[in-house]
Every structure is written in structure tokens, then in C-alpha cells.
Backbone as numpy.savetxt, mean C-alpha at the origin, in Angstrom:
# Nx Ny Nz CAx CAy CAz Cx Cy Cz
-5.98 -4.63 13.74 -4.70 -3.95 13.54 -3.73 -4.87 12.81
-2.94 -4.28 11.90 -1.87 -4.99 11.21 -0.56 -4.61 11.90
0.14 -5.63 12.43 1.26 -5.32 13.31 2.47 -6.22 13.01
3.65 -5.59 13.03 4.91 -6.31 13.00 5.57 -6.14 14.36
5.91 -7.25 14.99 6.50 -7.22 16.33 7.91 -7.80 16.29
8.90 -6.92 16.34 10.29 -7.34 16.46 10.75 -8.28 15.37
10.42 -7.94 14.10 10.71 -8.88 13.02 12.10 -8.68 12.42
12.71 -9.79 12.06 13.88 -9.84 11.19 13.44 -10.54 9.91
13.89 -10.03 8.77 13.51 -10.66 7.50 14.49 -10.25 6.42
14.56 -11.05 5.38 15.45 -10.74 4.27 15.34 -11.78 3.18
16.25 -11.70 2.22 16.28 -12.60 1.10 17.61 -13.34 1.11
17.57 -14.67 0.87 18.79 -15.44 0.97 19.30 -15.44 2.40
20.62 -15.46 2.59 21.17 -15.54 3.95 21.24 -14.20 4.67
20.91 -13.12 3.99 21.13 -11.78 4.54 19.83 -11.22 5.12
19.91 -10.75 6.36 18.78 -10.04 6.97 18.80 -8.59 6.50
17.67 -8.16 5.92 17.53 -6.77 5.52 16.86 -5.97 6.63
15.86 -6.58 7.26 15.15 -5.94 8.36 15.67 -6.50 9.68
15.84 -5.63 10.64 16.34 -6.06 11.94 15.52 -5.40 13.04
14.84 -6.25 13.80 14.10 -5.84 15.00 13.12 -4.70 14.69
12.29 -4.91 13.69 11.31 -3.90 13.27 10.01 -4.08 14.04
9.51 -3.00 14.57 8.18 -2.98 15.19 7.39 -1.84 14.56
6.24 -2.19 14.00 5.40 -1.19 13.34 3.97 -1.70 13.34
3.03 -0.79 13.59 1.62 -1.15 13.57 0.85 -0.15 12.72
-0.15 -0.65 12.00 -1.04 0.18 11.21 -2.45 -0.06 11.73
-3.10 1.00 12.19 -4.43 0.88 12.75 -5.48 1.22 11.71
-6.68 0.70 11.86 -7.77 1.09 10.96 -7.99 2.60 11.00
-8.14 3.19 9.83 -8.43 4.61 9.76 -7.21 5.52 9.71
-6.01 4.97 9.61 -4.83 5.82 9.54 -3.98 5.49 8.32
-3.23 6.51 7.88 -2.31 6.37 6.76 -0.89 6.49 7.29
-0.12 5.42 7.15 1.27 5.38 7.60 2.17 5.34 6.37
3.16 6.21 6.32 4.08 6.28 5.19 5.48 5.85 5.63
6.11 5.00 4.83 7.49 4.60 5.04 8.38 5.45 4.15
9.36 6.11 4.75 10.34 6.91 4.03 11.74 6.36 4.31
12.66 6.67 3.42 14.05 6.27 3.63 14.79 6.21 2.31
16.11 6.17 2.34 16.89 6.11 1.11 16.74 4.76 0.42
17.21 4.69 -0.82 17.18 3.42 -1.54 17.93 2.36 -0.74
17.35 1.16 -0.67 17.99 0.08 0.04 17.78 0.09 1.55
16.91 0.98 2.03 16.70 1.07 3.47 15.87 -0.09 4.01
15.11 -0.77 3.14 14.29 -1.89 3.57 12.80 -1.62 3.55
12.40 -0.52 2.92 10.98 -0.13 2.93 10.11 -1.17 2.22
10.49 -1.54 1.01 9.69 -2.51 0.25 9.75 -3.89 0.90
10.87 -4.21 1.52 10.98 -5.49 2.23 10.04 -5.52 3.41
9.95 -4.41 4.14 9.02 -4.35 5.26 7.58 -4.47 4.79
7.26 -3.79 3.70 5.90 -3.88 3.17 5.59 -5.31 2.75
6.58 -6.00 2.14 6.38 -7.39 1.74 6.16 -8.28 2.96
6.91 -8.04 4.02 6.74 -8.83 5.24 5.37 -8.60 5.86
4.92 -7.34 5.84 3.64 -7.03 6.47 2.46 -7.45 5.60
2.72 -7.77 4.35 1.65 -8.28 3.48 1.55 -9.79 3.55
2.59 -10.44 4.06 2.64 -11.88 4.08 3.37 -12.49 2.91
3.85 -11.65 1.99 4.57 -12.15 0.82 5.97 -12.63 1.18
6.52 -12.14 2.28 7.86 -12.51 2.73 7.75 -13.06 4.14
8.26 -14.27 4.35 8.22 -14.90 5.66 9.30 -14.30 6.56
8.92 -13.93 7.77 9.88 -13.35 8.70 10.68 -14.45 9.39
11.90 -14.11 9.79 12.78 -15.09 10.44 12.69 -15.01 11.96
12.31 -13.87 12.45 12.14 -13.71 13.89 11.00 -12.74 14.11
10.32 -12.85 15.25 9.18 -12.00 15.51 7.95 -12.51 14.78
6.95 -11.65 14.63 5.70 -12.07 14.01 5.00 -10.88 13.37
4.28 -11.17 12.29 3.37 -10.21 11.67 1.96 -10.75 11.87
1.09 -9.93 12.44 -0.26 -10.39 12.76 -1.31 -9.43 12.21
-2.45 -9.99 11.90 -3.64 -9.23 11.55 -4.72 -9.60 12.55
-5.18 -8.62 13.29 -6.15 -8.88 14.36 -5.64 -9.97 15.31
-4.34 -9.87 15.64 -3.67 -10.75 16.60 -3.56 -12.20 16.13
-3.79 -12.44 14.86 -3.62 -13.78 14.28 -2.50 -13.71 13.25
-1.53 -14.61 13.34 -0.41 -14.62 12.40 -0.91 -14.71 10.96
-0.27 -13.97 10.07 -0.71 -13.96 8.68 -0.71 -15.37 8.08
0.26 -16.20 8.48 0.35 -17.55 7.94 -0.85 -18.41 8.33
-1.55 -18.02 9.38 -2.69 -18.81 9.85 -4.01 -18.38 9.21
-3.97 -17.32 8.42 -5.19 -16.86 7.75 -5.43 -17.69 6.49
-6.65 -18.17 6.25 -6.96 -18.77 4.94 -6.73 -17.72 3.85
-6.10 -18.12 2.77 -5.70 -17.15 1.75 -6.87 -16.32 1.19
-8.01 -16.91 0.87 -9.11 -16.07 0.35 -9.57 -15.01 1.35
-9.62 -15.39 2.64 -10.05 -14.42 3.65 -9.00 -13.32 3.83
-7.73 -13.71 3.82 -6.67 -12.70 3.95 -6.70 -11.75 2.76
-6.94 -12.29 1.56 -6.96 -11.46 0.36 -8.11 -10.46 0.39
-9.18 -10.78 1.09 -10.28 -9.83 1.20 -9.99 -8.74 2.22
-9.05 -9.02 3.12 -8.76 -8.07 4.20 -7.57 -7.16 3.90
-6.66 -7.60 3.04 -5.53 -6.74 2.70 -5.16 -6.93 1.24
-4.81 -5.83 0.58 -4.43 -5.86 -0.83 -3.13 -5.08 -1.00
-2.32 -5.51 -1.95 -1.00 -4.93 -2.15 -0.87 -4.41 -3.57
-0.50 -3.15 -3.69 -0.15 -2.57 -5.00 1.36 -2.57 -5.10
1.89 -3.45 -5.96 3.33 -3.58 -6.12 3.88 -2.44 -6.98
5.20 -2.28 -6.94 5.85 -1.28 -7.80 5.61 -1.60 -9.26
5.70 -2.87 -9.60 5.54 -3.30 -10.99 4.62 -4.52 -11.01
3.63 -4.49 -11.87 2.69 -5.61 -12.00 2.75 -6.12 -13.43
3.37 -7.28 -13.62 3.54 -7.84 -14.96 2.26 -8.52 -15.42
1.79 -8.15 -16.60 0.61 -8.77 -17.19 0.73 -8.63 -18.70
0.92 -9.74 -19.38 1.14 -9.69 -20.82 -0.05 -10.08 -21.67
-1.18 -10.41 -21.02 -2.35 -10.83 -21.78 -3.16 -9.62 -22.24
-3.80 -9.73 -23.39 -4.55 -8.59 -23.94 -5.93 -8.43 -23.29
-5.93 -8.24 -21.97 -7.17 -8.01 -21.23 -7.58 -6.56 -21.35
-8.88 -6.32 -21.30 -9.36 -4.96 -21.12 -9.02 -4.49 -19.71
-8.93 -3.18 -19.55 -8.66 -2.64 -18.21 -9.73 -3.09 -17.22
-10.98 -3.12 -17.65 -12.05 -3.58 -16.77 -11.82 -5.02 -16.32
-11.34 -5.87 -17.23 -11.09 -7.27 -16.88 -9.96 -7.37 -15.86
-8.96 -6.50 -15.97 -7.86 -6.49 -15.00 -8.40 -6.14 -13.62
-9.26 -5.16 -13.56 -9.84 -4.77 -12.27 -10.69 -5.91 -11.71
-11.41 -6.61 -12.57 -12.23 -7.73 -12.12 -11.39 -8.87 -11.56
-10.11 -8.96 -11.95 -9.23 -9.97 -11.35 -9.13 -9.76 -9.84
-9.27 -8.51 -9.42 -9.23 -8.23 -7.99 -10.39 -8.83 -7.23
-11.43 -9.22 -7.92 -12.59 -9.81 -7.26 -12.46 -11.33 -7.10
-11.34 -11.90 -7.53 -11.15 -13.35 -7.44 -11.33 -13.91 -6.03
-10.82 -13.24 -4.98 -11.02 -13.79 -3.63 -12.47 -13.86 -3.20
-13.34 -13.17 -3.91 -14.75 -13.13 -3.55 -15.58 -14.15 -4.32
-14.91 -15.02 -5.09 -15.63 -16.01 -5.90 -16.55 -16.85 -5.01
-17.80 -16.94 -5.41 -18.78 -17.70 -4.65 -19.44 -16.93 -3.53
-18.89 -15.75 -3.22 -19.45 -14.95 -2.13 -20.27 -13.77 -2.62
-20.07 -13.40 -3.90 -20.82 -12.28 -4.47 -21.30 -12.67 -5.87
-22.18 -11.86 -6.40 -22.71 -12.10 -7.74 -21.86 -11.39 -8.79
-22.04 -11.80 -10.02 -21.34 -11.14 -11.14 -21.74 -9.67 -11.22
-23.00 -9.38 -11.00 -23.44 -7.98 -11.07 -22.79 -7.15 -9.96
-22.65 -7.74 -8.79 -21.98 -7.03 -7.69 -20.51 -6.78 -8.03
-19.83 -7.80 -8.58 -18.43 -7.63 -8.95 -18.26 -6.53 -9.99
-19.16 -6.49 -10.98 -19.09 -5.44 -12.00 -19.33 -4.06 -11.39
-20.25 -3.98 -10.45 -20.52 -2.69 -9.81 -19.31 -2.22 -9.01
-18.67 -3.14 -8.29 -17.48 -2.78 -7.52 -16.35 -2.35 -8.46
-16.13 -3.11 -9.53 -15.06 -2.79 -10.47 -15.29 -1.42 -11.11
-16.53 -1.15 -11.47 -16.86 0.14 -12.09 -16.61 1.29 -11.12
-17.00 1.11 -9.85 -16.77 2.15 -8.85 -15.28 2.36 -8.61
-14.50 1.30 -8.65 -13.05 1.42 -8.40 -12.33 2.04 -9.59
-12.79 1.76 -10.80 -12.25 2.46 -11.98 -12.47 3.96 -11.83
-13.64 4.35 -11.38 -13.93 5.77 -11.19 -13.06 6.36 -10.09
-12.87 5.61 -9.00 -12.05 6.11 -7.89 -10.61 6.35 -8.34
-10.11 5.50 -9.21 -8.74 5.63 -9.71 -8.65 6.53 -10.93
-9.77 7.14 -11.32 -9.82 8.07 -12.45 -9.42 7.42 -13.77
-9.86 6.17 -13.97 -9.55 5.45 -15.22 -10.81 4.86 -15.86
-11.96 5.42 -15.57 -13.19 4.93 -16.20 -13.09 4.97 -17.72
-12.45 6.01 -18.23 -12.33 6.15 -19.68 -11.44 5.09 -20.31
-10.70 4.33 -19.50 -9.82 3.30 -20.02 -10.44 1.90 -19.91
-11.66 1.80 -19.44 -12.26 0.50 -19.12 -12.18 -0.49 -20.26
-12.40 -0.05 -21.51 -12.41 -0.96 -22.65 -11.11 -0.97 -23.44
-10.12 -0.24 -22.94 -8.80 -0.26 -23.59 -8.06 -1.53 -23.22
-7.21 -2.01 -24.14 -6.39 -3.19 -23.86 -5.24 -2.78 -22.93
-5.11 -3.50 -21.86 -4.17 -3.13 -20.80 -2.74 -2.96 -21.33
-2.31 -3.87 -22.22 -0.93 -3.82 -22.69 -0.65 -2.62 -23.59
-1.67 -1.90 -24.03 -1.47 -0.72 -24.86 -1.39 0.56 -24.02
-1.58 0.44 -22.71 -1.61 1.62 -21.85 -0.20 2.06 -21.48
-0.07 3.33 -21.11 1.20 3.84 -20.63 1.49 3.28 -19.24
2.71 3.47 -18.77 3.07 2.97 -17.45 2.21 3.57 -16.35
1.97 4.87 -16.43 1.14 5.52 -15.43 -0.30 5.05 -15.48
-0.81 4.85 -16.69 -2.19 4.36 -16.83 -2.31 2.94 -16.27
-1.32 2.11 -16.54 -1.36 0.75 -16.00 -1.35 0.78 -14.47
-0.55 1.65 -13.90 -0.48 1.72 -12.44 -1.82 2.13 -11.84
-2.51 3.03 -12.49 -3.82 3.47 -11.99 -4.87 2.37 -12.14
-4.77 1.59 -13.22 -5.67 0.44 -13.36 -5.38 -0.59 -12.27
-4.10 -0.79 -11.97 -3.75 -1.73 -10.90 -4.24 -1.22 -9.54
-4.22 0.08 -9.36 -4.79 0.65 -8.13 -6.27 0.31 -8.04
-6.98 0.46 -9.14 -8.40 0.09 -9.15 -8.58 -1.39 -8.83
-7.67 -2.23 -9.32 -7.77 -3.67 -9.04 -7.65 -3.97 -7.55
-6.67 -3.36 -6.88 -6.50 -3.67 -5.46 -7.63 -3.05 -4.63
-8.17 -1.93 -5.09 -9.34 -1.37 -4.40 -10.52 -2.33 -4.51
-10.70 -2.92 -5.70 -11.78 -3.89 -5.87 -11.56 -5.12 -5.01
-10.31 -5.50 -4.82 -10.00 -6.70 -4.04 -10.48 -6.56 -2.60
-10.30 -5.38 -2.01 -10.73 -5.20 -0.61 -12.07 -4.49 -0.53
-12.79 -4.48 -1.65 -14.16 -3.98 -1.67 -14.22 -2.54 -1.15
-13.46 -1.67 -1.81 -13.31 -0.28 -1.38 -14.66 0.41 -1.16
-15.61 0.14 -2.03 -16.90 0.83 -1.95 -17.87 0.16 -1.00
-17.52 -1.01 -0.49 -18.44 -1.75 0.35 -18.31 -1.39 1.82
-19.21 -1.94 2.62 -19.21 -1.74 4.06 -18.73 -3.02 4.73
-17.60 -2.99 5.45 -17.09 -4.21 6.06 -17.97 -4.66 7.23
-17.88 -5.95 7.52 -18.54 -6.45 8.72 -17.86 -5.87 9.95
-18.58 -5.82 11.04 -18.01 -5.28 12.28 -16.73 -6.01 12.64
-15.70 -5.24 12.97 -14.44 -5.82 13.39 -13.58 -6.34 12.27
-13.96 -6.09 11.02 -13.18 -6.61 9.89 -12.57 -5.45 9.09
-11.68 -4.74 9.72 -11.00 -3.65 9.04 -10.15 -4.20 7.89
-10.02 -3.41 6.85 -9.25 -3.80 5.68 -8.00 -2.94 5.57
-7.01 -3.44 4.83 -5.71 -2.77 4.77 -5.24 -2.68 3.32
-4.73 -1.50 2.98 -4.25 -1.21 1.64 -2.76 -0.92 1.73
-1.94 -1.76 1.08 -0.49 -1.63 1.12 0.00 -1.18 -0.25
0.68 -0.06 -0.30 1.06 0.58 -1.56 2.58 0.75 -1.62
3.20 0.10 -2.59 4.66 0.18 -2.73 5.02 1.16 -3.84
5.41 2.35 -3.45 5.76 3.43 -4.38 4.64 3.64 -5.41
3.44 3.93 -4.96 2.29 4.04 -5.87 2.34 5.24 -6.79
3.20 6.23 -6.50 3.24 7.44 -7.32 4.46 7.49 -8.24
5.26 6.42 -8.26 6.55 6.48 -8.96 6.43 6.78 -10.44
5.40 6.25 -11.11 5.28 6.42 -12.56 4.21 7.43 -12.95
3.75 8.22 -11.97 2.62 9.11 -12.22 3.05 10.56 -12.36
2.28 11.32 -13.13 2.50 12.76 -13.22 2.01 13.41 -11.92
2.37 14.67 -11.68 2.02 15.30 -10.39 0.54 15.27 -10.07
-0.33 15.50 -11.06 -1.76 15.51 -10.78 -2.24 14.14 -10.33
-1.77 13.09 -10.99 -2.21 11.76 -10.63 -1.53 11.25 -9.35
-0.38 11.78 -9.02 0.19 11.49 -7.70 -0.76 11.97 -6.61
-1.25 13.19 -6.78 -2.18 13.74 -5.79 -3.48 12.93 -5.75
-4.00 12.56 -6.92 -5.23 11.79 -6.97 -5.08 10.43 -6.29
-3.93 9.78 -6.51 -3.70 8.46 -5.91 -3.64 8.55 -4.40
-2.93 9.54 -3.89 -2.81 9.65 -2.44 -4.10 10.18 -1.80
-4.86 10.95 -2.56 -6.18 11.35 -2.07 -7.07 10.12 -1.93
-6.94 9.16 -2.85 -7.68 7.90 -2.73 -7.25 7.15 -1.48
-5.94 7.15 -1.20 -5.45 6.50 0.02 -6.07 7.14 1.25
-6.18 8.46 1.25 -6.80 9.15 2.38 -8.29 8.81 2.50
-8.95 8.69 1.36 -10.37 8.30 1.41 -10.53 6.88 1.93
-9.59 6.01 1.59 -9.62 4.66 2.13 -9.51 4.70 3.65
-8.60 5.53 4.15 -8.46 5.66 5.60 -9.73 6.24 6.22
-10.34 7.19 5.53 -11.57 7.79 6.04 -12.70 6.76 6.11
-12.62 5.72 5.27 -13.61 4.65 5.31 -13.28 3.59 6.36
-12.23 3.83 7.13 -11.87 2.91 8.19 -10.79 1.91 7.83
-10.18 2.05 6.65 -9.11 1.13 6.25 -7.77 1.63 6.80
-6.87 0.70 7.02 -5.50 1.06 7.34 -4.68 1.11 6.07
-3.87 2.15 5.92 -3.07 2.32 4.70 -1.60 2.38 5.08
-0.78 1.58 4.41 0.67 1.61 4.56 1.27 1.85 3.18
2.01 2.94 3.02 2.54 3.32 1.71 4.02 3.62 1.77
4.74 3.13 0.79 6.15 3.48 0.59 6.21 4.66 -0.36
6.84 5.74 0.07 7.01 6.92 -0.78 8.45 7.38 -0.75
8.81 8.17 -1.77 10.12 8.82 -1.77 9.99 10.34 -1.68
8.82 10.86 -2.00 8.61 12.30 -2.00 8.25 12.77 -0.59
9.16 13.53 0.02 8.94 13.99 1.40 7.74 14.93 1.48
7.54 15.74 0.46 6.41 16.67 0.47 5.08 15.94 0.45
4.98 14.92 -0.40 3.75 14.14 -0.46 3.51 13.42 0.87
4.57 12.90 1.45 4.44 12.23 2.74 3.92 13.20 3.79
4.46 14.41 3.80 4.03 15.40 4.78 2.57 15.78 4.59
2.12 15.79 3.34 0.75 16.21 3.04 -0.28 15.15 3.41
0.06 13.87 3.20 -0.97 12.83 3.25 -0.85 11.86 4.42
0.28 11.81 5.09 0.46 10.81 6.15 -0.11 11.29 7.48
-0.71 10.36 8.20 -1.01 10.60 9.61 0.24 10.36 10.45
1.03 9.38 10.00 2.23 9.01 10.73 3.29 8.59 9.73
4.53 8.91 10.02 5.65 8.57 9.14 6.65 7.74 9.93
7.15 6.66 9.29 8.24 5.87 9.83 9.43 6.01 8.88
10.53 6.51 9.39 11.72 6.72 8.57 12.68 5.55 8.79
13.12 4.94 7.68 13.99 3.78 7.76 15.38 4.08 7.24
16.34 3.40 7.83 17.71 3.44 7.33 18.40 2.14 7.72
19.03 1.50 6.73 19.79 0.28 6.96 18.98 -0.79 7.69
17.72 -0.95 7.28 16.91 -2.03 7.81 16.29 -1.79 9.16
16.35 -0.56 9.65 15.77 -0.23 10.95 14.91 1.02 10.84
13.95 1.14 11.73 13.18 2.37 11.84 13.91 3.29 12.80
14.31 4.47 12.29 15.12 5.38 13.10 14.31 6.56 13.62
13.11 6.76 13.09 12.23 7.83 13.58 10.81 7.48 13.20
9.87 7.77 14.09 8.47 7.47 13.82 7.59 8.44 14.57
6.56 8.95 13.89 5.65 9.88 14.55 4.89 10.71 13.54
4.29 11.79 14.02 3.57 12.69 13.15 4.55 13.38 12.19
4.08 13.74 10.99 4.99 14.34 10.01 5.79 15.52 10.56
5.14 16.41 11.27 5.85 17.60 11.78 6.93 17.23 12.78
6.74 16.11 13.48 7.73 15.69 14.47 8.88 14.92 13.85
8.62 14.26 12.73 9.62 13.39 12.12 10.41 14.10 11.03
9.73 14.91 10.22 10.41 15.56 9.10 11.08 16.84 9.56
12.11 16.67 10.36 12.93 17.78 10.81 14.21 17.81 9.98
14.86 18.95 9.97 16.10 19.05 9.22 17.14 18.05 9.72
17.20 17.87 11.04 18.19 16.96 11.61 17.94 15.52 11.17
16.68 15.08 11.19 16.38 13.71 10.80 16.63 13.50 9.32
16.14 14.40 8.48 16.31 14.24 7.04 17.78 14.27 6.65
18.54 15.17 7.24 19.97 15.25 6.90 20.72 14.00 7.35
20.38 13.46 8.51 21.10 12.28 8.99 20.74 11.03 8.20
19.49 10.92 7.76 19.04 9.72 7.06 19.40 9.76 5.58
19.19 10.90 4.94 19.41 10.99 3.50 20.77 11.59 3.14
21.48 12.08 4.13 22.85 12.58 3.94 22.93 13.73 2.94
21.99 14.67 3.07 22.12 15.91 2.32 21.43 17.02 3.10
21.84 18.24 2.82 21.37 19.39 3.58 20.02 19.86 3.05
19.09 20.11 3.96 17.75 20.57 3.55 17.35 21.77 4.40
16.38 22.49 3.91 15.69 23.52 4.69 14.20 23.19 4.64
13.60 23.06 5.78 12.19 22.68 5.85 11.35 23.89 6.24
10.34 24.16 5.43 9.43 25.28 5.69 8.00 24.76 5.67
7.15 25.38 6.45 5.74 25.00 6.46 4.99 25.87 5.47
4.26 25.23 4.53 3.53 25.98 3.51 2.32 26.62 4.16
């Protein structure tokens, strides 16, 4: 399990997160919702180990993230950032193969190529494999980066017993058209079906309702509601958190 226990965290002297408790279990998809500046991306950064917490602890399998050897941690959790800067003229396939770096010495080149090829297909970008990454559109780049993080945690492979993997997605649908938004979140669901834990930051309430097993709603650095989508996405909660009037209907 990937767990945050009573964490405070932030940048500079200011705490953005205050007394946050959240756990992601293998096989479930958890979505973070909230207005801009609520602390969603900060929480995801803390739970990935990219941001050191000031109080409390973030643990993976009851071991603090800081105590994990970096190559082993990289094989167990992967992060898709909102923006991934890469200015080198790599092919899309080469970008995906970068995700196999934590596996250096543990797998063969042929195995890495097989994993990268499978992840390109999962992200629906096989046709871009030989394209130069810097010539791709923003949405195409994001889908290639999705394939890269899938390759990092060996999406197509079978984990050893007790070694659940975690996929952390920070606004993965922001630059995508509606069809590819659905495809990306369907991939997240397939990851959960394979026993991975998924934590995703989204802004689209409808997508969250469709794909999440559990939703945590944030406001001002705190989790103000958490539970199943039908229990959390009520008119009262949405109106109080986002400060606008809504009508919620079940499709």
C-alpha cells in the first residue's frame, strides 16, 4: 500500500498540505479533485517522493519512501507529470525506452524493446514510434510519456508476490481530446485491474465519476471529502468546494 499519514508539506516556508491522510491500495483507482491551488499536485508529489514532507510520513509497503533504493522505488512507482520537458531529437520509441532505465542490468535489450512496444500500443501511439518526439503535438507527447511511465513499472509484466506497483498521474487528460481522455483513463483502469494502485489528479468531474473507485476532494490543502464517487460527488460537496451551483444527474 502507498500511504500518507498526517503529512504537512509545501514549498519554501509555506505549508500547502496540512494533516493529509490518504492511502492507495493495489487494484484501485483513486482520483484527487479540487479547485486550482487546492494542493492536488503537491500531494501527488509528496506521495511520489519528489517532495519531502515536513511532518508525518509517506510509506510504500510500510517503508518510508526515503529508505527505498532509488532503482527499486522507480520500478514500483512511476509518475506522469503535467509537463515533461525533453528537447532532444529522440524517436518516440527511444523516449519510452527511457522508462526502462531502472531495469538496467535486470532485463535484456530484447525484453526492454518488447515492453516498450507493448506500452506504445497500450497508449495508442504505436504509429508514432519512429517519429521525432519534438515534432509531436502536445497531446501526442503526453501519450508517449504515458507509454514511458507504463514501461517503467513494467505494465505488461507480472510482478513478484507482494510487489504491487503504483501509477501516479498528474492531470493526464489536460492536453488530450475527448477520445484520448477516455483511452488514457481506460488504461488507468486496466492498470488497476492488473493489481496496480492508481492515483490521478483530474479536473473533469464526469471523468472522475466514470473511472474512479474512490475520490478525495481537496480544498485549501486539506481533504474535505473522501469516498465512492456517488457518495462524494453530491451537489452540496461540489457547490461548497468549487463555489458554483451544479445539478448532478445519473446517466
